[in-house]
Amino acid sequence: MKKLINEDMGRHTSFRAGGPAAVYIIPESREELVSLVGSLRREGSRYSVLGNGTNLLVSDRGIAETVIEIGKGIDFIGLLGGGDSCILAEAGASLSAVASFAARMGLSGMEALHGIPGTVGGAVVMNAGAYGTEMKDVLLCCEVLTKEGEEIQLPAGELDLSYRHSAVPENGWIVLSATFRLSPAEPSEIQQRMREFRDKRAEKQPLDKASAGSTFRRPSGNFAGRLIEEAGLKGCRFGGAQVSEKHCGFIINEGNASAGDIYGLICHVRDLVEEKSGIRLEPEVKFWGDFS
Ligand SMILES: Cc1cc2nc3c(=O)[nH]c(=O)nc-3n(C[C@H](O)[C@H](O)[C@H](O)COP(=O)(O)OP(=O)(O)OC[C@H]3O[C@@H](n4cnc5c(N)ncnc54)[C@H](O)[C@@H]3O)c2cc1C
């Protein structure tokens, strides 16, 4: 288990901004993770769980609680026996790696999820999705660590999965693994579909810039990017943060943005879009720490 003090969260989030985590711990196995969480609970210490940090903005003032990174060492991916076309992946595995593994195994269903840069745990929490497929469509069940320290398996139906929402945070669960149910198909066809989704993404999204993907949730019957563009905010800057000129739904770090710049721009965009369209955008990005 690796323990770091005052670890710069800009190194662990795709926005590449934010202050330090007072304590940053990287458990190297599921057993280490379960035992670490048990001892933090017994001490009454607060903690937050980090996947790949691709949907997160951490305050410039940092965060006082312990950050637990779930990644390497908790990233097994394998086929489940029994001929059910199922893949088991631990929470720290990258979703892209799971989708690539599925393709090699001739299992279809995750092609559209391949380009989402998070971990399996983060994707379950967010019910991540793209191009008409969400985690909900392929997730069979999930193992979680409960607040009481129990490791339990839940069918996907008990996770209350809906648009970018799951019941994981409100229950204080930690995702340990996920099982995906997929359908047999030709590997070359699956790979071809994955390439098509990858090309679409590269064409539309500013993938060469630091961001957290879509900054805002999709408002009902509309698109955040369209509303932002119509409000005249394309390219709008706040310090080092900018509304992407390629895709207005993305706020990007142009190089030296602070978390305060990014947060300030998020608030400005939300307020101006509401003033112009009457629609209040809700952030999809999660915020850690104090932004007051
Ligand atoms: C370029 C780019 C493109 C993107 N495209 C998409 C897209 O097409 N579709 C989409 O849905 N999202 C997209 N995203 C957003 C992001 O990748 C997803 O939300 C992803 O699922 C987040 O996973 P993560 O591991 O990075 O989670 P993190 O950002 O690390 O964490 C997100 C939340 O999940 C919690 N969490 C993480 N792991 C666990 C765990 N094991 N147990 C309990 N809680 C946990 C964290 O506490 C936090 O609240 C994109 C982001 C980027 C940067």
Short mmCIF file of C-alpha atoms and ligand atoms in Angstrom, two decimals:
data_model
loop_
_atom_site.label_atom_id
_atom_site.label_comp_id
_atom_site.label_asym_id
_atom_site.label_seq_id
_atom_site.Cartn_x
_atom_site.Cartn_y
_atom_site.Cartn_z
CA MET A 1 0.00 0.00 0.00
CA LYS A 2 1.40 3.39 -1.00
CA LYS A 3 0.70 6.44 1.20
CA LEU A 4 1.40 9.98 0.00
CA ILE A 5 1.07 13.21 1.99
CA ASN A 6 -0.14 16.48 0.43
CA GLU A 7 -0.49 14.84 -2.95
CA ASP A 8 -1.26 17.24 -5.81
CA MET A 9 -4.71 16.27 -7.14
CA GLY A 10 -3.92 17.94 -10.47
CA ARG A 11 -1.81 14.84 -11.16
CA HIS A 12 -4.80 12.56 -10.64
CA THR A 13 -7.65 14.37 -12.38
CA SER A 14 -8.21 14.87 -16.09
CA PHE A 15 -8.84 18.61 -15.54
CA ARG A 16 -5.17 18.79 -14.42
CA ALA A 17 -6.08 21.32 -11.73
CA GLY A 18 -6.80 21.43 -8.01
CA GLY A 19 -4.99 21.47 -4.69
CA PRO A 20 -3.54 18.69 -2.54
CA ALA A 21 -5.15 15.73 -0.81
CA ALA A 22 -3.94 15.73 2.80
CA VAL A 23 -3.47 11.95 2.61
CA TYR A 24 -3.55 9.92 -0.63
CA ILE A 25 -3.51 6.13 -0.39
CA ILE A 26 -3.18 3.57 -3.15
CA PRO A 27 -4.16 0.09 -2.00
CA GLU A 28 -2.54 -2.57 -4.17
CA SER A 29 -5.18 -5.29 -3.83
CA ARG A 30 -8.84 -5.69 -3.01
CA GLU A 31 -7.88 -7.14 0.40
CA GLU A 32 -5.75 -4.06 1.18
CA LEU A 33 -8.62 -1.81 0.13
CA VAL A 34 -11.16 -3.57 2.36
CA SER A 35 -8.82 -3.56 5.34
CA LEU A 36 -7.87 0.12 4.80
CA VAL A 37 -11.51 1.22 4.66
CA GLY A 38 -12.20 -0.85 7.82
CA SER A 39 -9.45 0.91 9.75
CA LEU A 40 -10.41 4.39 8.52
CA ARG A 41 -13.98 3.69 9.65
CA ARG A 42 -12.88 2.46 13.05
CA GLU A 43 -10.77 5.64 13.52
CA GLY A 44 -13.72 7.77 12.37
CA SER A 45 -11.60 9.23 9.52
CA ARG A 46 -13.40 10.57 6.46
CA TYR A 47 -12.38 9.36 3.01
CA SER A 48 -13.27 9.73 -0.68
CA VAL A 49 -12.79 7.13 -3.38
CA LEU A 50 -11.07 8.06 -6.64
CA GLY A 51 -11.13 6.12 -9.90
CA ASN A 52 -9.32 7.70 -12.84
CA GLY A 53 -10.38 11.23 -11.85
CA THR A 54 -12.06 11.93 -15.20
CA ASN A 55 -15.29 13.35 -13.82
CA LEU A 56 -13.95 15.41 -10.98
CA LEU A 57 -12.92 18.95 -10.07
CA VAL A 58 -10.95 19.31 -6.81
CA SER A 59 -10.80 22.71 -5.11
CA ASP A 60 -7.52 24.68 -5.20
CA ARG A 61 -7.59 24.47 -1.40
CA GLY A 62 -7.40 20.71 -1.69
CA ILE A 63 -9.27 18.26 0.49
CA ALA A 64 -8.71 17.37 4.11
CA GLU A 65 -10.02 13.84 3.94
CA THR A 66 -8.10 10.77 2.84
CA VAL A 67 -8.31 9.99 -0.87
CA ILE A 68 -8.26 6.29 -1.75
CA GLU A 69 -7.26 5.57 -5.34
CA ILE A 70 -8.77 2.41 -6.83
CA GLY A 71 -6.69 1.49 -9.85
CA LYS A 72 -3.68 -0.75 -10.44
CA GLY A 73 -3.72 -3.97 -8.42
CA ILE A 74 -7.53 -3.91 -8.29
CA ASP A 75 -7.93 -4.24 -12.04
CA PHE A 76 -8.44 -7.91 -12.88
CA ILE A 77 -10.46 -8.58 -16.07
CA GLY A 78 -11.56 -12.10 -17.00
CA LEU A 79 -14.21 -14.27 -18.58
CA LEU A 80 -16.70 -15.93 -16.26
CA GLY A 81 -17.12 -19.65 -16.84
CA GLY A 82 -20.48 -21.27 -17.55
CA GLY A 83 -20.88 -20.16 -21.18
CA ASP A 84 -22.93 -17.08 -20.22
CA SER A 85 -20.88 -14.55 -22.25
CA CYS A 86 -20.05 -12.70 -19.05
CA ILE A 87 -16.96 -10.68 -18.11
CA LEU A 88 -15.93 -9.90 -14.56
CA ALA A 89 -13.85 -6.76 -14.02
CA GLU A 90 -12.53 -5.26 -10.79
CA ALA A 91 -13.36 -1.64 -10.01
CA GLY A 92 -9.92 -0.25 -10.87
CA ALA A 93 -9.83 -1.74 -14.38
CA SER A 94 -10.18 0.83 -17.12
CA LEU A 95 -13.49 0.66 -18.95
CA SER A 96 -11.60 0.85 -22.26
CA ALA A 97 -9.50 -2.16 -21.29
CA VAL A 98 -12.67 -4.12 -20.48
CA ALA A 99 -14.24 -3.16 -23.82
CA SER A 100 -11.06 -4.15 -25.68
CA PHE A 101 -10.94 -7.46 -23.82
CA ALA A 102 -14.61 -8.07 -24.71
CA ALA A 103 -13.82 -7.42 -28.37
CA ARG A 104 -10.94 -9.90 -28.33
CA MET A 105 -13.19 -12.50 -26.71
CA GLY A 106 -15.84 -11.95 -29.40
CA LEU A 107 -18.32 -10.36 -26.98
CA SER A 108 -20.36 -7.41 -28.17
CA GLY A 109 -22.16 -4.69 -26.19
CA MET A 110 -19.40 -2.40 -24.92
CA GLU A 111 -18.21 -0.91 -28.21
CA ALA A 112 -19.71 2.53 -27.53
CA LEU A 113 -18.29 2.60 -23.98
CA HIS A 114 -14.72 2.02 -25.16
CA GLY A 115 -13.82 5.73 -25.40
CA ILE A 116 -14.95 6.64 -21.86
CA PRO A 117 -11.70 7.24 -19.99
CA GLY A 118 -12.78 6.15 -16.48
CA THR A 119 -12.50 3.03 -14.37
CA VAL A 120 -15.18 0.36 -14.03
CA GLY A 121 -16.00 1.69 -10.53
CA GLY A 122 -16.41 5.27 -11.73
CA ALA A 123 -18.49 4.10 -14.69
CA VAL A 124 -20.90 2.19 -12.43
CA VAL A 125 -21.24 5.19 -10.09
CA MET A 126 -21.96 7.52 -13.02
CA ASN A 127 -23.92 4.99 -15.09
CA ALA A 128 -21.56 6.22 -17.79
CA GLY A 129 -22.74 6.02 -21.36
CA ALA A 130 -22.18 7.10 -24.94
CA TYR A 131 -23.84 6.83 -28.33
CA GLY A 132 -26.98 5.16 -26.99
CA THR A 133 -25.35 2.61 -24.66
CA GLU A 134 -25.16 3.03 -20.89
CA MET A 135 -23.59 0.82 -18.22
CA LYS A 136 -27.17 -0.09 -17.29
CA ASP A 137 -27.54 -1.94 -20.62
CA VAL A 138 -24.63 -4.32 -20.02
CA LEU A 139 -24.23 -4.53 -16.26
CA LEU A 140 -25.48 -7.79 -14.77
CA CYS A 141 -24.39 -7.30 -11.17
CA CYS A 142 -21.87 -5.56 -9.04
CA GLU A 143 -19.96 -6.27 -5.81
CA VAL A 144 -19.84 -3.44 -3.31
CA LEU A 145 -18.30 -2.81 0.09
CA THR A 146 -21.00 -1.45 2.36
CA LYS A 147 -20.67 1.22 5.06
CA GLU A 148 -20.81 -1.61 7.58
CA GLY A 149 -17.78 -3.29 5.98
CA GLU A 150 -19.72 -6.12 4.31
CA GLU A 151 -18.84 -7.27 0.79
CA ILE A 152 -22.11 -7.96 -1.00
CA GLN A 153 -23.25 -8.68 -4.52
CA LEU A 154 -26.13 -6.64 -5.92
CA PRO A 155 -28.03 -7.25 -9.15
CA ALA A 156 -27.87 -4.21 -11.45
CA GLY A 157 -31.59 -3.66 -10.79
CA GLU A 158 -30.78 -2.70 -7.19
CA LEU A 159 -28.39 0.08 -8.20
CA ASP A 160 -31.14 2.47 -9.35
CA LEU A 161 -29.24 3.23 -12.56
CA SER A 162 -30.58 6.13 -14.61
CA TYR A 163 -29.07 8.97 -16.65
CA ARG A 164 -25.61 9.56 -15.04
CA HIS A 165 -26.95 8.36 -11.70
CA SER A 166 -26.63 5.35 -9.43
CA ALA A 167 -27.50 4.61 -5.83
CA VAL A 168 -23.81 3.97 -5.00
CA PRO A 169 -22.88 7.40 -3.51
CA GLU A 170 -26.05 7.89 -1.45
CA ASN A 171 -25.51 4.49 0.20
CA GLY A 172 -21.82 5.10 0.87
CA TRP A 173 -20.93 1.96 -1.09
CA ILE A 174 -17.57 1.31 -2.71
CA VAL A 175 -17.71 -0.60 -5.99
CA LEU A 176 -15.36 -3.60 -5.87
CA SER A 177 -16.18 -5.31 -9.17
CA ALA A 178 -18.75 -5.49 -11.94
CA THR A 179 -20.04 -8.33 -14.11
CA PHE A 180 -21.08 -7.53 -17.67
CA ARG A 181 -23.44 -9.67 -19.75
CA LEU A 182 -22.61 -9.40 -23.46
CA SER A 183 -23.54 -11.13 -26.72
CA PRO A 184 -21.32 -13.25 -28.95
CA ALA A 185 -20.23 -11.60 -32.22
CA GLU A 186 -17.32 -11.60 -34.67
CA PRO A 187 -14.27 -9.87 -33.07
CA SER A 188 -13.45 -8.07 -36.34
CA GLU A 189 -16.97 -6.60 -36.52
CA ILE A 190 -16.83 -5.50 -32.88
CA GLN A 191 -13.44 -3.87 -33.48
CA GLN A 192 -14.76 -2.12 -36.58
CA ARG A 193 -17.66 -0.63 -34.55
CA MET A 194 -15.22 0.45 -31.84
CA ARG A 195 -13.11 2.25 -34.44
CA GLU A 196 -16.20 4.02 -35.80
CA PHE A 197 -17.15 5.29 -32.31
CA ARG A 198 -13.53 6.34 -31.69
CA ASP A 199 -13.44 8.33 -34.93
CA LYS A 200 -16.78 10.02 -34.16
CA ARG A 201 -15.48 11.03 -30.74
CA ALA A 202 -12.19 12.36 -32.11
CA GLU A 203 -14.04 14.37 -34.75
CA LYS A 204 -16.44 16.05 -32.29
CA GLN A 205 -14.58 16.30 -28.97
CA PRO A 206 -11.46 18.24 -27.87
CA LEU A 207 -9.62 15.07 -26.82
CA ASP A 208 -6.22 16.80 -26.96
CA LYS A 209 -7.22 19.18 -24.13
CA ALA A 210 -7.56 18.60 -20.38
CA SER A 211 -11.25 18.32 -19.45
CA ALA A 212 -13.73 16.12 -17.63
CA GLY A 213 -15.78 15.35 -20.74
CA SER A 214 -19.25 16.89 -20.81
CA THR A 215 -19.29 19.46 -18.04
CA PHE A 216 -23.07 19.57 -17.73
CA ARG A 217 -25.83 16.96 -17.73
CA ARG A 218 -28.01 16.84 -20.84
CA PRO A 219 -31.13 18.90 -20.12
CA SER A 220 -34.40 17.22 -21.04
CA GLY A 221 -35.19 17.64 -24.75
CA ASN A 222 -32.05 19.67 -25.46
CA PHE A 223 -28.23 19.60 -25.45
CA ALA A 224 -26.00 21.54 -23.09
CA GLY A 225 -23.49 22.25 -25.89
CA ARG A 226 -26.18 23.73 -28.14
CA LEU A 227 -27.57 25.98 -25.36
CA ILE A 228 -24.05 27.16 -24.48
CA GLU A 229 -23.28 27.97 -28.12
CA GLU A 230 -26.63 29.76 -28.55
CA ALA A 231 -25.83 31.85 -25.46
CA GLY A 232 -22.74 33.10 -27.33
CA LEU A 233 -20.30 31.38 -25.02
CA LYS A 234 -18.24 29.42 -27.55
CA GLY A 235 -14.57 30.04 -26.70
CA CYS A 236 -15.47 32.07 -23.60
CA ARG A 237 -12.47 32.24 -21.21
CA PHE A 238 -12.10 32.63 -17.50
CA GLY A 239 -8.42 32.67 -16.52
CA GLY A 240 -6.95 29.51 -18.04
CA ALA A 241 -10.34 27.82 -18.47
CA GLN A 242 -12.23 27.97 -21.76
CA VAL A 243 -15.48 26.77 -23.31
CA SER A 244 -14.13 24.50 -26.04
CA GLU A 245 -14.46 25.91 -29.54
CA LYS A 246 -14.70 22.36 -30.86
CA HIS A 247 -17.53 21.24 -28.53
CA CYS A 248 -19.24 23.82 -26.32
CA GLY A 249 -20.35 21.10 -23.89
CA PHE A 250 -16.71 20.74 -22.78
CA ILE A 251 -14.92 23.18 -20.50
CA ILE A 252 -11.21 22.75 -21.02
CA ASN A 253 -8.05 23.67 -19.17
CA GLU A 254 -6.00 25.59 -21.71
CA GLY A 255 -2.81 24.95 -19.76
CA ASN A 256 -2.63 26.87 -16.53
CA ALA A 257 -6.22 26.97 -15.29
CA SER A 258 -6.79 26.77 -11.56
CA ALA A 259 -9.77 24.83 -10.25
CA GLY A 260 -11.16 28.27 -9.34
CA ASP A 261 -10.96 29.36 -13.01
CA ILE A 262 -12.79 26.21 -14.12
CA TYR A 263 -15.41 26.53 -11.39
CA GLY A 264 -15.87 30.24 -12.14
CA LEU A 265 -16.45 29.48 -15.82
CA ILE A 266 -18.92 26.68 -14.97
CA CYS A 267 -20.95 29.13 -12.84
CA HIS A 268 -20.77 31.87 -15.50
CA VAL A 269 -21.96 29.47 -18.23
CA ARG A 270 -24.77 28.12 -16.04
CA ASP A 271 -25.98 31.65 -15.17
CA LEU A 272 -25.77 33.05 -18.71
CA VAL A 273 -27.48 30.04 -20.28
CA GLU A 274 -30.26 30.34 -17.71
CA GLU A 275 -30.63 34.07 -18.43
CA LYS A 276 -30.81 33.48 -22.21
CA SER A 277 -32.84 30.26 -22.40
CA GLY A 278 -34.55 29.87 -19.03
CA ILE A 279 -32.91 26.43 -18.71
CA ARG A 280 -30.68 25.85 -15.71
CA LEU A 281 -27.83 23.49 -16.54
CA GLU A 282 -26.75 21.03 -13.85
CA PRO A 283 -23.10 19.99 -13.69
CA GLU A 284 -22.30 16.36 -14.48
CA VAL A 285 -18.82 16.89 -13.03
CA LYS A 286 -18.44 16.16 -9.30
CA PHE A 287 -16.84 18.72 -7.00
CA TRP A 288 -14.52 17.87 -4.12
CA GLY A 289 -13.55 20.40 -1.50
CA ASP A 290 -14.54 23.99 -0.80
CA PHE A 291 -15.42 26.27 -3.74
CA SER A 292 -17.04 29.07 -1.70
C1 LIG B 1 -12.36 13.21 -22.62
C2 LIG B 1 -13.49 12.67 -21.77
C3 LIG B 1 -14.59 12.06 -22.37
C4 LIG B 1 -15.63 11.56 -21.58
N1 LIG B 1 -16.68 10.97 -22.21
C5 LIG B 1 -17.68 10.45 -21.46
C6 LIG B 1 -18.79 9.80 -22.09
O1 LIG B 1 -18.85 9.64 -23.31
N2 LIG B 1 -19.77 9.32 -21.30
C7 LIG B 1 -19.74 9.44 -19.94
O2 LIG B 1 -20.68 8.98 -19.27
N3 LIG B 1 -18.71 10.06 -19.31
C8 LIG B 1 -17.68 10.56 -20.04
N4 LIG B 1 -16.63 11.18 -19.41
C9 LIG B 1 -16.65 11.37 -17.95
C10 LIG B 1 -15.97 10.24 -17.13
O3 LIG B 1 -14.97 9.58 -17.90
C11 LIG B 1 -17.00 9.21 -16.63
O4 LIG B 1 -17.94 9.80 -15.77
C12 LIG B 1 -16.31 8.06 -15.90
O5 LIG B 1 -17.26 7.05 -15.67
C13 LIG B 1 -15.68 8.47 -14.57
O6 LIG B 1 -14.87 7.38 -14.11
P1 LIG B 1 -13.59 7.65 -13.19
O7 LIG B 1 -13.00 6.33 -12.83
O8 LIG B 1 -12.67 8.61 -13.82
O9 LIG B 1 -14.31 8.28 -11.92
P2 LIG B 1 -13.78 9.47 -11.01
O10 LIG B 1 -13.80 10.75 -11.77
O11 LIG B 1 -12.51 9.09 -10.35
O12 LIG B 1 -14.94 9.51 -9.92
C14 LIG B 1 -16.26 9.87 -10.28
C15 LIG B 1 -17.18 9.58 -9.08
O13 LIG B 1 -17.22 8.17 -8.86
C16 LIG B 1 -16.79 7.85 -7.54
N5 LIG B 1 -16.06 6.56 -7.63
C17 LIG B 1 -15.05 6.24 -8.48
N6 LIG B 1 -14.71 4.94 -8.31
C18 LIG B 1 -15.51 4.45 -7.34
C19 LIG B 1 -15.64 3.17 -6.71
N7 LIG B 1 -14.89 2.12 -7.05
N8 LIG B 1 -16.59 3.02 -5.74
C20 LIG B 1 -17.36 4.07 -5.35
N9 LIG B 1 -17.27 5.31 -5.90
C21 LIG B 1 -16.36 5.49 -6.87
C22 LIG B 1 -15.93 9.01 -7.09
O14 LIG B 1 -15.95 9.12 -5.68
C23 LIG B 1 -16.65 10.18 -7.76
O15 LIG B 1 -17.77 10.57 -7.01
C24 LIG B 1 -15.57 11.68 -20.17
C25 LIG B 1 -14.46 12.29 -19.56
C26 LIG B 1 -13.42 12.77 -20.35
C27 LIG B 1 -12.22 13.41 -19.68
#
